[in-house]
Coordinates of C-alpha atoms in Angstrom, one line a residue:
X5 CA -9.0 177.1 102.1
X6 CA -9.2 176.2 105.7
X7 CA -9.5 172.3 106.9
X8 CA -13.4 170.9 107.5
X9 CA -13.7 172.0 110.9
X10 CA -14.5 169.4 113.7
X11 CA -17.8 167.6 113.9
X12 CA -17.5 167.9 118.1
X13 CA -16.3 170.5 120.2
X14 CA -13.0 168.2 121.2
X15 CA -10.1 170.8 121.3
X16 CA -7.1 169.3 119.3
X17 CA -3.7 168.6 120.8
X18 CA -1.4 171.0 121.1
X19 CA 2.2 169.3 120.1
X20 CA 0.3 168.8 116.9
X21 CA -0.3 172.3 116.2
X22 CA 2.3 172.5 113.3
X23 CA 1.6 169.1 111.2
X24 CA -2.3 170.4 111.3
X25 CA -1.1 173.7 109.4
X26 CA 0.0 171.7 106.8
X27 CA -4.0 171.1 106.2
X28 CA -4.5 174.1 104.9
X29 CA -4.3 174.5 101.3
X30 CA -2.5 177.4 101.0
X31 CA -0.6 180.0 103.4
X32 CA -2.2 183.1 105.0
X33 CA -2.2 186.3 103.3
X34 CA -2.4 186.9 99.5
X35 CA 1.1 186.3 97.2
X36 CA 2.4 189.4 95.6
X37 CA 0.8 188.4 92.3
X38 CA -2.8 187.9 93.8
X39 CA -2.0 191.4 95.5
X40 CA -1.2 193.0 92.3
X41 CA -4.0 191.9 90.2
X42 CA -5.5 195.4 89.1
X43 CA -8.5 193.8 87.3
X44 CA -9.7 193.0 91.0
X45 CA -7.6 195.5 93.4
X46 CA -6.4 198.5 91.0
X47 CA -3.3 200.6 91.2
X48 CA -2.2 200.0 94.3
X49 CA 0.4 202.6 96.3
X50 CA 2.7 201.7 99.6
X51 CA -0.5 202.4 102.1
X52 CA -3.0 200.4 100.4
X53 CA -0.9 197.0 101.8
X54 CA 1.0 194.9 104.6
X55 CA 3.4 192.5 104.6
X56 CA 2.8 189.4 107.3
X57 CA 5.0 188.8 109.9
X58 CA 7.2 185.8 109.5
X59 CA 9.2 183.7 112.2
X60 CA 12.4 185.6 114.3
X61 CA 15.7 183.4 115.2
X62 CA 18.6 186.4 114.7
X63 CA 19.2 189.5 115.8
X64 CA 18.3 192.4 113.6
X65 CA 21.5 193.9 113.2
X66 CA 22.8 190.4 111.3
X67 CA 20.5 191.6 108.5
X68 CA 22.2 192.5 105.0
X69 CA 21.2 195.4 103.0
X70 CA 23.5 195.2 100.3
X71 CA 22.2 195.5 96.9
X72 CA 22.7 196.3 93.4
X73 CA 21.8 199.7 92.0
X74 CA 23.1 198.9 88.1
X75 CA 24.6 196.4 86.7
X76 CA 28.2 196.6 88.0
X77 CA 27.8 198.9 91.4
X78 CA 26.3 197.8 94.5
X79 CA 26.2 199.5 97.8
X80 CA 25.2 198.5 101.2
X81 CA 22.0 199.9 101.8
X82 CA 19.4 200.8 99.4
X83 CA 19.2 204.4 99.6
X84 CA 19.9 207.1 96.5
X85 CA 19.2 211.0 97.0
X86 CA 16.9 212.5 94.5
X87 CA 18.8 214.9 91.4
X88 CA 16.9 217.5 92.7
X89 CA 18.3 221.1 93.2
X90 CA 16.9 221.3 96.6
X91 CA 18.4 217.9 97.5
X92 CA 21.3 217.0 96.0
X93 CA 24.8 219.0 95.7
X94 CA 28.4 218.2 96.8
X95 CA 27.2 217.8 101.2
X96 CA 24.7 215.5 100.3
X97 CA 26.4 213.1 97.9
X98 CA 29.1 212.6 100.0
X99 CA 27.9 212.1 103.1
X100 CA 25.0 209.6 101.3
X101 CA 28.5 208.0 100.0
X102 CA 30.0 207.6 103.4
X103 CA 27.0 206.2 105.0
X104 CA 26.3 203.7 102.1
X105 CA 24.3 205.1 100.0
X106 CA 24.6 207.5 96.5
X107 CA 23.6 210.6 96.0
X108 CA 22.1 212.0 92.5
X109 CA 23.9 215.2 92.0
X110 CA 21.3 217.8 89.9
X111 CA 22.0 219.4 86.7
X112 CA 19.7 222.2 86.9
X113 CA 23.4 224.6 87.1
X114 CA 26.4 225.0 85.0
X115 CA 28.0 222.1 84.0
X116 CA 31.2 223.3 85.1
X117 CA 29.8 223.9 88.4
X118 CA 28.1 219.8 88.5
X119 CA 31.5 218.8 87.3
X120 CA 33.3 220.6 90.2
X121 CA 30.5 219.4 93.2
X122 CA 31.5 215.5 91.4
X123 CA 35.3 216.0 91.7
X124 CA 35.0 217.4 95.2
X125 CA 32.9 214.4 95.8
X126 CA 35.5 211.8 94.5
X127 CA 38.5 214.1 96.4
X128 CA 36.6 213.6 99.4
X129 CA 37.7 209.8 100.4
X130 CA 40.7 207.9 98.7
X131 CA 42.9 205.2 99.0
X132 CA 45.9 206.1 97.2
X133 CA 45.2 209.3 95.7
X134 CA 46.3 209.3 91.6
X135 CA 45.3 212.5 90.7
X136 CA 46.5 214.7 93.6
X137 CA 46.2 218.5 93.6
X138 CA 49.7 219.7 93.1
X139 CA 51.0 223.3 93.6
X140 CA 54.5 224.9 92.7
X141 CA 56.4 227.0 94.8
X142 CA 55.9 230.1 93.2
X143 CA 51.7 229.5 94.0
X144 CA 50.7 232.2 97.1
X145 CA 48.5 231.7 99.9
X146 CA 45.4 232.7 97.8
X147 CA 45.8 229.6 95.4
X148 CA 45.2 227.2 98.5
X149 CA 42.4 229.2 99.9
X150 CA 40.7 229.1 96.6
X151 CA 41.4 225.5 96.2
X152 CA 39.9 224.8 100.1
X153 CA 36.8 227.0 99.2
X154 CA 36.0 225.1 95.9
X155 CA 37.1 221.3 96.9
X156 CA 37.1 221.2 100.9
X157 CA 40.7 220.7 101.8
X158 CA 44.4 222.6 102.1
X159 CA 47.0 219.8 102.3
X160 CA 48.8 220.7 99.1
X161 CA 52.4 218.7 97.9
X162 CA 54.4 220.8 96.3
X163 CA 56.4 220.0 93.4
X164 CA 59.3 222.0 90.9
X165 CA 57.1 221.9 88.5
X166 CA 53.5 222.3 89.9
X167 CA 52.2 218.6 88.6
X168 CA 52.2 215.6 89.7
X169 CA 55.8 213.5 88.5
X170 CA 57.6 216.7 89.6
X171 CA 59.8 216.8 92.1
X172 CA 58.6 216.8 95.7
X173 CA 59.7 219.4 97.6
X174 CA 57.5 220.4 100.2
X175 CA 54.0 220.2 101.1
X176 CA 51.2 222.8 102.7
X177 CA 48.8 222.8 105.2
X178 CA 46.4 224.7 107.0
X179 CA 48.6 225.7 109.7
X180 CA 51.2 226.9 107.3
X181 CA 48.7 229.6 106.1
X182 CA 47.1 230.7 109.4
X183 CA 47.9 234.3 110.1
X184 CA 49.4 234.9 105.8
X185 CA 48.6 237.2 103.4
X186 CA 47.0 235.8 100.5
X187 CA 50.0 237.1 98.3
X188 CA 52.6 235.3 100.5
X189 CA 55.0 232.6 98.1
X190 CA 54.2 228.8 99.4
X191 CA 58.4 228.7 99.3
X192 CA 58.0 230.8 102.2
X193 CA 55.9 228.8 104.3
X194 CA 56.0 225.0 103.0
X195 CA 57.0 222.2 105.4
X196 CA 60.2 220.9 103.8
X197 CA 61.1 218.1 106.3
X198 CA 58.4 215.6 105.0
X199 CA 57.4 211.9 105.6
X200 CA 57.2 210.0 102.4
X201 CA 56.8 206.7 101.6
X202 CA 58.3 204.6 98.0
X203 CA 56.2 203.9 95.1
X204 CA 54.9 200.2 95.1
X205 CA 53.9 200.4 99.0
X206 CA 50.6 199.0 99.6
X207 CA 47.7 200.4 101.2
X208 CA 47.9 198.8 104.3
X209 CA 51.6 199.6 105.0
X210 CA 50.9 203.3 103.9
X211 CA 48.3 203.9 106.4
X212 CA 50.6 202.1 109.2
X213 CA 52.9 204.8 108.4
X214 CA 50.4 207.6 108.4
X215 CA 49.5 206.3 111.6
X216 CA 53.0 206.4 113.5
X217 CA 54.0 209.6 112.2
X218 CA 50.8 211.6 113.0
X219 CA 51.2 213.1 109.6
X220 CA 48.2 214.2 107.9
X221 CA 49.4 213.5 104.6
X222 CA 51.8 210.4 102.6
X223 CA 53.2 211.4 99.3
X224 CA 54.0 208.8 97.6
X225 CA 57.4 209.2 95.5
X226 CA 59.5 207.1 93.1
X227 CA 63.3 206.5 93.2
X228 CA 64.1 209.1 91.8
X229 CA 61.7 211.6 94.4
X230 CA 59.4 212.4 91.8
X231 CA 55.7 212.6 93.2
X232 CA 53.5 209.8 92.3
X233 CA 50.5 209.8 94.6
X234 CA 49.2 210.3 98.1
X235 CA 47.5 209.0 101.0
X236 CA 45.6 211.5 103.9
X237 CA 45.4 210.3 107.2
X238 CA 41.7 211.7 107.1
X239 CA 40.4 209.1 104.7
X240 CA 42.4 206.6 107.6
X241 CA 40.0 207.7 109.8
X242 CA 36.6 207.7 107.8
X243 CA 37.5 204.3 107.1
X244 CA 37.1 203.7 110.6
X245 CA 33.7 205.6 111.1
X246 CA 32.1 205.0 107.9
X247 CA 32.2 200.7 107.6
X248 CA 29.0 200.7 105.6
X249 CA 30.7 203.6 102.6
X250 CA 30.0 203.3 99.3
X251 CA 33.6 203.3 97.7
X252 CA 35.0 201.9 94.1
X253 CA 37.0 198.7 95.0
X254 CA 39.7 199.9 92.9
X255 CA 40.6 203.4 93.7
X256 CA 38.7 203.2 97.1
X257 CA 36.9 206.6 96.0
X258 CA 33.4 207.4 97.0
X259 CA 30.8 206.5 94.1
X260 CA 29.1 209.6 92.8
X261 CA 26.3 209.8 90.7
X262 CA 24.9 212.9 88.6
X263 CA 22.1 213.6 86.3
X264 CA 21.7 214.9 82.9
X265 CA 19.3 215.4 80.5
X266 CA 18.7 214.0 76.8
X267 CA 19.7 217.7 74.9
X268 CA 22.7 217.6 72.6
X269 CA 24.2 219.8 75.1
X270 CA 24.2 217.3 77.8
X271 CA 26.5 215.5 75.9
X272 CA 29.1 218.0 76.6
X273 CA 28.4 218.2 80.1
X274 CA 28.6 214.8 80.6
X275 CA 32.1 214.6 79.0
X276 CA 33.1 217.1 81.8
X277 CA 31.2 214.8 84.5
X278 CA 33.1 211.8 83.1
X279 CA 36.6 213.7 83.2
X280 CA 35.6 214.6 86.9
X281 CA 35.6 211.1 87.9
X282 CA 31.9 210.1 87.4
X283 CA 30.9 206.3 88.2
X284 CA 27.0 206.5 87.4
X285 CA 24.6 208.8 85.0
X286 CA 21.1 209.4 85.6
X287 CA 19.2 210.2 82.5
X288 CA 16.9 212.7 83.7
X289 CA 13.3 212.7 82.0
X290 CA 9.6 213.0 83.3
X291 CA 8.7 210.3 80.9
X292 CA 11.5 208.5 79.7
X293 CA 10.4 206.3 76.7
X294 CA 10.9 208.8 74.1
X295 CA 13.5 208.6 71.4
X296 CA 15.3 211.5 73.4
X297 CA 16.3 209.4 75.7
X298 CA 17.2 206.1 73.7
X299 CA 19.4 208.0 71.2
X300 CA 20.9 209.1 74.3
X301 CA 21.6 206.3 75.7
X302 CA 22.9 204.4 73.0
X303 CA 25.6 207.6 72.7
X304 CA 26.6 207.1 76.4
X305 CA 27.6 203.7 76.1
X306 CA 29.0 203.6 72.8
X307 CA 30.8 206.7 74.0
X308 CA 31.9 205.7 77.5
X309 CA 31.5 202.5 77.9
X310 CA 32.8 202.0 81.4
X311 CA 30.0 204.5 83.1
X312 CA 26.9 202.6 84.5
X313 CA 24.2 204.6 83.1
X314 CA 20.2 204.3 85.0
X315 CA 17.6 205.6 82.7
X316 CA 13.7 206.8 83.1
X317 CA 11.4 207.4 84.7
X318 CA 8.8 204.5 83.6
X319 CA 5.6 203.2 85.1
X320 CA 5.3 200.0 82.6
X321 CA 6.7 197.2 80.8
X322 CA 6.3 198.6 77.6
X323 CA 8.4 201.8 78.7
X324 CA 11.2 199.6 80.1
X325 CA 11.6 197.3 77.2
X326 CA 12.6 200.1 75.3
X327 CA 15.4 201.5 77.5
X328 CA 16.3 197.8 78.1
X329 CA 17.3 197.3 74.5
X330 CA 19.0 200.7 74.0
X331 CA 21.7 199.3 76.8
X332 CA 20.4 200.9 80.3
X333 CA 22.5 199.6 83.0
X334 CA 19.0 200.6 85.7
X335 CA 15.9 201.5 85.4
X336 CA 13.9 204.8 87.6
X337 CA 10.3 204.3 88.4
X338 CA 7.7 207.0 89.0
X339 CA 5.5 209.1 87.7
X340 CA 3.8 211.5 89.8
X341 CA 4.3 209.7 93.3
X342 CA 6.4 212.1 94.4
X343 CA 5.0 214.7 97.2
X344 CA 5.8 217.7 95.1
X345 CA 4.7 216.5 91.8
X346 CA 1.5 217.0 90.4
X347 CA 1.8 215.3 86.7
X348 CA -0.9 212.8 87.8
X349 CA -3.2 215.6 88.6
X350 CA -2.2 217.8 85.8
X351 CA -1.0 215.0 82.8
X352 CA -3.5 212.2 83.6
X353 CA -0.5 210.2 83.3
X354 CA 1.0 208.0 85.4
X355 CA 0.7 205.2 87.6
X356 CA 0.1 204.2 91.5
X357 CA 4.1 203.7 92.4
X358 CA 3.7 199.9 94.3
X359 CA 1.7 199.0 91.3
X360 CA 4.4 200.6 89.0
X361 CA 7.4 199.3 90.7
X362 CA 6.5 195.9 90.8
X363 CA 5.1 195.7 86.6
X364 CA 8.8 197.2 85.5
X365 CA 11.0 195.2 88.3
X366 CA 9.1 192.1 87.4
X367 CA 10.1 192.2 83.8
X368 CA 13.6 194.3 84.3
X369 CA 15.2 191.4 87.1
X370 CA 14.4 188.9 83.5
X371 CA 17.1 191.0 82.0
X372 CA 19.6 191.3 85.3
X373 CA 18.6 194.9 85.1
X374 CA 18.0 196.4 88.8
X375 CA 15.5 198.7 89.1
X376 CA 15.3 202.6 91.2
X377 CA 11.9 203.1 93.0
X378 CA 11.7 206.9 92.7
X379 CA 9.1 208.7 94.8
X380 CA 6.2 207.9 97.8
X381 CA 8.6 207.1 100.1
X382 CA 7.7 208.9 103.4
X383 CA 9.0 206.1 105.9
X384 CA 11.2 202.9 106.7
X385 CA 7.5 200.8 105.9
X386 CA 7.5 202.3 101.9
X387 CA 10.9 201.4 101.6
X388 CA 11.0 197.9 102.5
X389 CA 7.1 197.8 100.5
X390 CA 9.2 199.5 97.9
X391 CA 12.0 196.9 98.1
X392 CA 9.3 193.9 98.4
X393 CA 8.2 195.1 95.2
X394 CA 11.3 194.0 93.3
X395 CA 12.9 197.6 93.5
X396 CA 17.2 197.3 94.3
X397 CA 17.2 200.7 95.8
X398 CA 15.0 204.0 96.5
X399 CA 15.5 207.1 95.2
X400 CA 13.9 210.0 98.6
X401 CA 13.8 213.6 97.9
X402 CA 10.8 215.0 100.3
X403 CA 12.7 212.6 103.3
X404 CA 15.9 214.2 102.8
X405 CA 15.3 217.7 101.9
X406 CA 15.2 218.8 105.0
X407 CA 18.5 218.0 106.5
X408 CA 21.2 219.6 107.0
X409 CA 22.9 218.6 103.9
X410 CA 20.2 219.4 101.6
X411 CA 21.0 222.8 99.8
X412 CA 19.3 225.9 101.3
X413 CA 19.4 227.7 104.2
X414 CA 16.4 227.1 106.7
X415 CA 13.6 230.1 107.8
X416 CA 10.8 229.6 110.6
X417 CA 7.3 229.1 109.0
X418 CA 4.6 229.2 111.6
X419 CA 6.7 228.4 114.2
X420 CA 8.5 225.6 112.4
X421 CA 12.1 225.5 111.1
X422 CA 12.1 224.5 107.8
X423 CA 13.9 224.1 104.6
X424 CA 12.2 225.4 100.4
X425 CA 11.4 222.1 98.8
X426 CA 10.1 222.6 95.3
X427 CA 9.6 220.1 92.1
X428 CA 11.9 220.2 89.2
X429 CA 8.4 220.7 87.1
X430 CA 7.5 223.4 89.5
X431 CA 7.2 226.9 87.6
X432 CA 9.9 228.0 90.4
X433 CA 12.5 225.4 89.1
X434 CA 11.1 226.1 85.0
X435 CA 11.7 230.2 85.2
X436 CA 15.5 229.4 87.3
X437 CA 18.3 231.5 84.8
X438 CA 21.5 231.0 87.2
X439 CA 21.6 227.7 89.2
X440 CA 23.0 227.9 92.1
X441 CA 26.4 226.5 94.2
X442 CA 26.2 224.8 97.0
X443 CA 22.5 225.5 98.2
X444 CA 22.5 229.1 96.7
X445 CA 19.4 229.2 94.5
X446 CA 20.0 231.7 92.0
X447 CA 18.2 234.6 90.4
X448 CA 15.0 233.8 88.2
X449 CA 14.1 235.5 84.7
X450 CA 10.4 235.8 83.9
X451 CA 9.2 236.0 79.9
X452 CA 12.0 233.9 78.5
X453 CA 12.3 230.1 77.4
X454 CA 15.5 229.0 78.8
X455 CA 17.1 225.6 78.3
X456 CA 17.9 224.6 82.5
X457 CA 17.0 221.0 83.8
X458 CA 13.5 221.3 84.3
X459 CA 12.4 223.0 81.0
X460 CA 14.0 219.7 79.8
X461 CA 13.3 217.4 82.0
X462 CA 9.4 218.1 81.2
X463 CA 9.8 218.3 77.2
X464 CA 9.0 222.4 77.8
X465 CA 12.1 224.7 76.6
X466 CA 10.0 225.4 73.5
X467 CA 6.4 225.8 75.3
X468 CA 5.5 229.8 75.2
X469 CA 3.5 228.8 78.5
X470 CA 5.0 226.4 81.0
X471 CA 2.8 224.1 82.1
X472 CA 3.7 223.3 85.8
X473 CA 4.0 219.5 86.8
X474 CA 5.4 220.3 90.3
X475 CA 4.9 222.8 93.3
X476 CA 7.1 224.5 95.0
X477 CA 7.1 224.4 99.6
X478 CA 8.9 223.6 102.4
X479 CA 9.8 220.5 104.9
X480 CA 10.3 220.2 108.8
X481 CA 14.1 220.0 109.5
X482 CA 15.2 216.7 109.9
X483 CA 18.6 217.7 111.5
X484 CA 21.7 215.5 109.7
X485 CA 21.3 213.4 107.5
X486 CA 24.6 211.3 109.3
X487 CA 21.6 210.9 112.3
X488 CA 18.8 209.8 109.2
X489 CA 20.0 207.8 107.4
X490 CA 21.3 204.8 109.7
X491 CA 17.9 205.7 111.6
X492 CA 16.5 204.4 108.1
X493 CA 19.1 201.6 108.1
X494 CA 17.9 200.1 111.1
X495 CA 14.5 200.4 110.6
X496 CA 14.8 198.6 107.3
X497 CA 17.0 196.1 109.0
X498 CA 14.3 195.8 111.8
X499 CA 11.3 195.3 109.5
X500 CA 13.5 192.4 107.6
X501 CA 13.7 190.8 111.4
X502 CA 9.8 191.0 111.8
X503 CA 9.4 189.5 108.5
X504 CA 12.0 186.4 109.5
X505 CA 14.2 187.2 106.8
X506 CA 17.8 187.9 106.6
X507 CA 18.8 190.2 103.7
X508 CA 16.9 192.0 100.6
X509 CA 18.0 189.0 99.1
X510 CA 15.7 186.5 100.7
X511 CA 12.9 189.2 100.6
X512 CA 12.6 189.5 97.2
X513 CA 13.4 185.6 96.5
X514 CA 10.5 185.1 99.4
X515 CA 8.4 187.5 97.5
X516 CA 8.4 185.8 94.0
X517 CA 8.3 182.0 95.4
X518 CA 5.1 183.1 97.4
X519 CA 6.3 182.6 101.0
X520 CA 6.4 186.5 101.4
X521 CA 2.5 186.9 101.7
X522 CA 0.2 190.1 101.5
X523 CA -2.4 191.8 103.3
X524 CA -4.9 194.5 101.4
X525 CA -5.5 197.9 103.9
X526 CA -8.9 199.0 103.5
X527 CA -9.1 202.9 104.8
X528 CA -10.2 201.8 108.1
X529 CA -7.2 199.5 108.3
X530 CA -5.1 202.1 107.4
X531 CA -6.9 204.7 110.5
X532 CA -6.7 201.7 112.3
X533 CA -2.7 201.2 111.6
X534 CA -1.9 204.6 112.6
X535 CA -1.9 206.8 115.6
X536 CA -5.4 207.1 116.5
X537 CA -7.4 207.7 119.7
X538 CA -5.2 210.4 121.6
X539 CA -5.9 213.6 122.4
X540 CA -2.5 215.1 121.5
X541 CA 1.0 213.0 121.4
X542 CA 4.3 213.1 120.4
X543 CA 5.8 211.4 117.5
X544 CA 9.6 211.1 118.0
X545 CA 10.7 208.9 115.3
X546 CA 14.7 208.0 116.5
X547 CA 16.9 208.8 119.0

């Protein structure tokens, strides 16, 4: 309530501009919990509200995005790729990695084939390297080309034995097999005069040496030459041009995260996840309060322990309580948000996603449980609305499907270049017999019920008629995501400065002690907030 206003028309002084503020009884704008009272406002999405501008005095890149997507892993920005199989294979999730985010790899393939796109994920940065690939001398040319097709790389040591602890005796590279024939020996061609470095060396002293000796590789031996590890020069370098990467402070390997679903025979797959090197599961489920997914859960952690494991998808309190107490390490929300899905349409089920995200994160942060806002977000404004809402991190599929890295190849659609985009509850997705690798969407079978991740993600492998909860399109190209995603970085570290706060930390702190304050958009605010008036423009986003 503003002060009683004046009984003359004498204009106030100036300098005391601030101490008459403190007059009013309360601060402009709504708090989050006026804003989210749905007896008076309803279900409430990212458009339907602003945030108020609060007071600058640093720059924008001092803001911190580093948050907490479970309860033991936390990255540097708050952005997670979608387990979708138009989203999220081996390019993706490491180059979401190395620019500080995670990516979700699908399961809707072999689980052989998921556990390979993890490994080559975990391969693809390293500190000290424990797990090395190691060929003998009596391996041929084909070996390493089959090993660079499948994992992304060709310098090879070479041991007596062909594992590591053998003796070192040479190593291979891609020069060494320029020009070969696949059957050619690697004793033939191996580089014998090699750098090495004694076990016990520390990381920093290794890469001193990498860097003097212009050697792409360090193995690492013990006294007795035996090979123990090794260090690539590459990972020196991404280091360098990847300061925000999401990497496990002990091995100093990218994080990598992968769905599955709640069958018995995800259980198998993710042993062969876990043995790849896996650091998070997402249980994958439409609706995940079901006794599917608990029984699951409770397997995972009894089973491995040490695995992070984020469970869903939820809209409400009553939903997350359950998955709470069965031992989830992170909660997914959505339920039809998403621009592909239909299940709110179709299901009459679900929930308006700001409305959604802030019911579960307010009860999940009481349990230290961080919370995945999965779905709606079509710009930097839904993600920091998403992160206002108490959400850690946000999960994009539309937004990133049409980069480079997404899987697919891209076609010209009325002009447009463009990139297939479909829902995992999309008949498309349902009818899929043999998943693709890497971006290769495989051949479909019509008439049978087949057990793949969308039948089960959806509760359908037994249905006679699938029932489609998703659609199946296509999205603009977005060029790299390596451009994208620090585009979204800034912007999210921009709309932090406008709001005078430092870090996701003081938003969401802001938020619940009510200094954070609200704004409802009517439809005319919302016209109003957008492009409107022109007779034609251009919208380039970044540059």
């Amino acid at each position: 309530m503003a002060p009683t206003p004046p009984v003359t028309d004498d204009v106030l002084d100036p300098s005391t501009a601030l101490k008459f503020l403190e007059q009013y009884e309360s601060r402009d704008g709504l708090s989050v919990v006026d804003l989210m009272t749905s007896k008076i406002h309803g279900g409430l999405t990212y458009n339907d509200f602003l945030m108020l501008p609060g007071r600058i005095d640093f720059t924008a890149s001092e803001v911190q995005t580093e948050t907490r997507i479970s309860r033991r892993v936390t990255l540097k920005t708050p952005f997670m790729s979608s387990p979708m199989d138009t989203v999220t294979e081996t390019s993706m999730a490491i180059h979401m990695a190395l620019l500080g985010g995670i990516g979700v790899i699908h399961h809707n393939q072999s689980a052989a084939a998921q556990a390979d796109m993890v490994r080559a994920v975990k391969r693809h940065e390293n500190g000290f390297i424990n797990d090395p690939v190691v060929l003998s001398p009596d391996n041929t040319v084909a070996d390493v080309l089959d090993i660079k097709e499948r994992l992304g790389f060709c310098g090879i040591p070479i041991t007596d034995s062909g594992k590591l602890g053998g003796q070192l005796i040479g190593i291979v590279t891609s020069r060494d097999i320029q020009f070969q024939t696949r059957d050619t020996n690697l004793s033939k061609i191996m580089t014998k005069e090699l750098v090495t470095a004694k076990q016990g060396i520390n990381l920093k002293e290794a890469n001193e040496i990498l860097r003097v000796s212009k050697k792409g590789k360090l193995p690492i031996v013990d006294a007795n030459g035996a090979l123990i590890s090794l260090l690539a020069l590459s990972d020196l370098l991404k280091a360098h041009n990847y300061p925000l990467a999401s990497k496990r402070p002990d091995t100093k390997q990218l994080y990598c995260a992968a769905s599955v679903g709640t069958r018995p025979a995800d259980r198998e797959r993710l042993t062969l996840l876990v043995e790849a090197g896996l650091d998070i599961v997402v249980v994958d489920s439409s609706q995940g309060n079901s006794f599917f997914q608990t029984d699951m859960l409770k397997w995972i952690k009894q089973t491995f322990p040490k695995i992070d494991v984020i469970a869903g998808n939820v809209v409400t309190r009553e939903q997350t309580a359950q998955l709470i107490a069965a031992g989830a390490d992170g909660i997914r929300v959505g339920m039809g948000s998403g621009s592909i899905c239909i299940t709110q349409e179709v299901m009459a089920v679900g929930r308006p996603q700001a409305s959604a995200v802030y019911a579960v994160a307010e009860f999940a942060q009481r349990f230290g449980v961080p919370v995945i806002a999965d779905g709606g977000i079509g710009n930097v404004g839904h993600v920091v609305k998403a992160l206002a809402m108490g959400a850690s991190a946000v999960m994009m599929g539309g937004l990133l499907a049409g980069t480079t890295e997404a899987p697919g190849e891209y076609f010209y659609q009325q002009g447009k270049r463009v990139k297939t985009y479909r829902g995992m509850g999309s008949i498309d997705a349902m009818e899929q017999s043999k998943p693709g690798i890497n971006g290769s969407l495989g051949g479909r079978s019509k008439g049978k019920a087949l057990e793949n991740a969308a039948t089960s993600r959806y509760f359908s492998e037994s249905s006679s008629v699938k029932v489609a909860q998703g659609v199946s399109g296509d999205v603009d190209d977005r060029g790299s995501v390596t451009a994208f995603l620090p585009y979204l970085h800034v912007g999210v570290q921009h709309s932090l400065q406008d709001l005078g706060l430092r870090s996701i930390a003081d938003l969401q702190s802001g938020v619940r002690a009510g200094t954070v304050r609200f704004e409802v958009r009517t439809a005319s605010a919302q016209v109003e907030g957008g492009v409107h008036g022109l007779n034609s423009y251009t919208k380039r986003l970044f540059a």
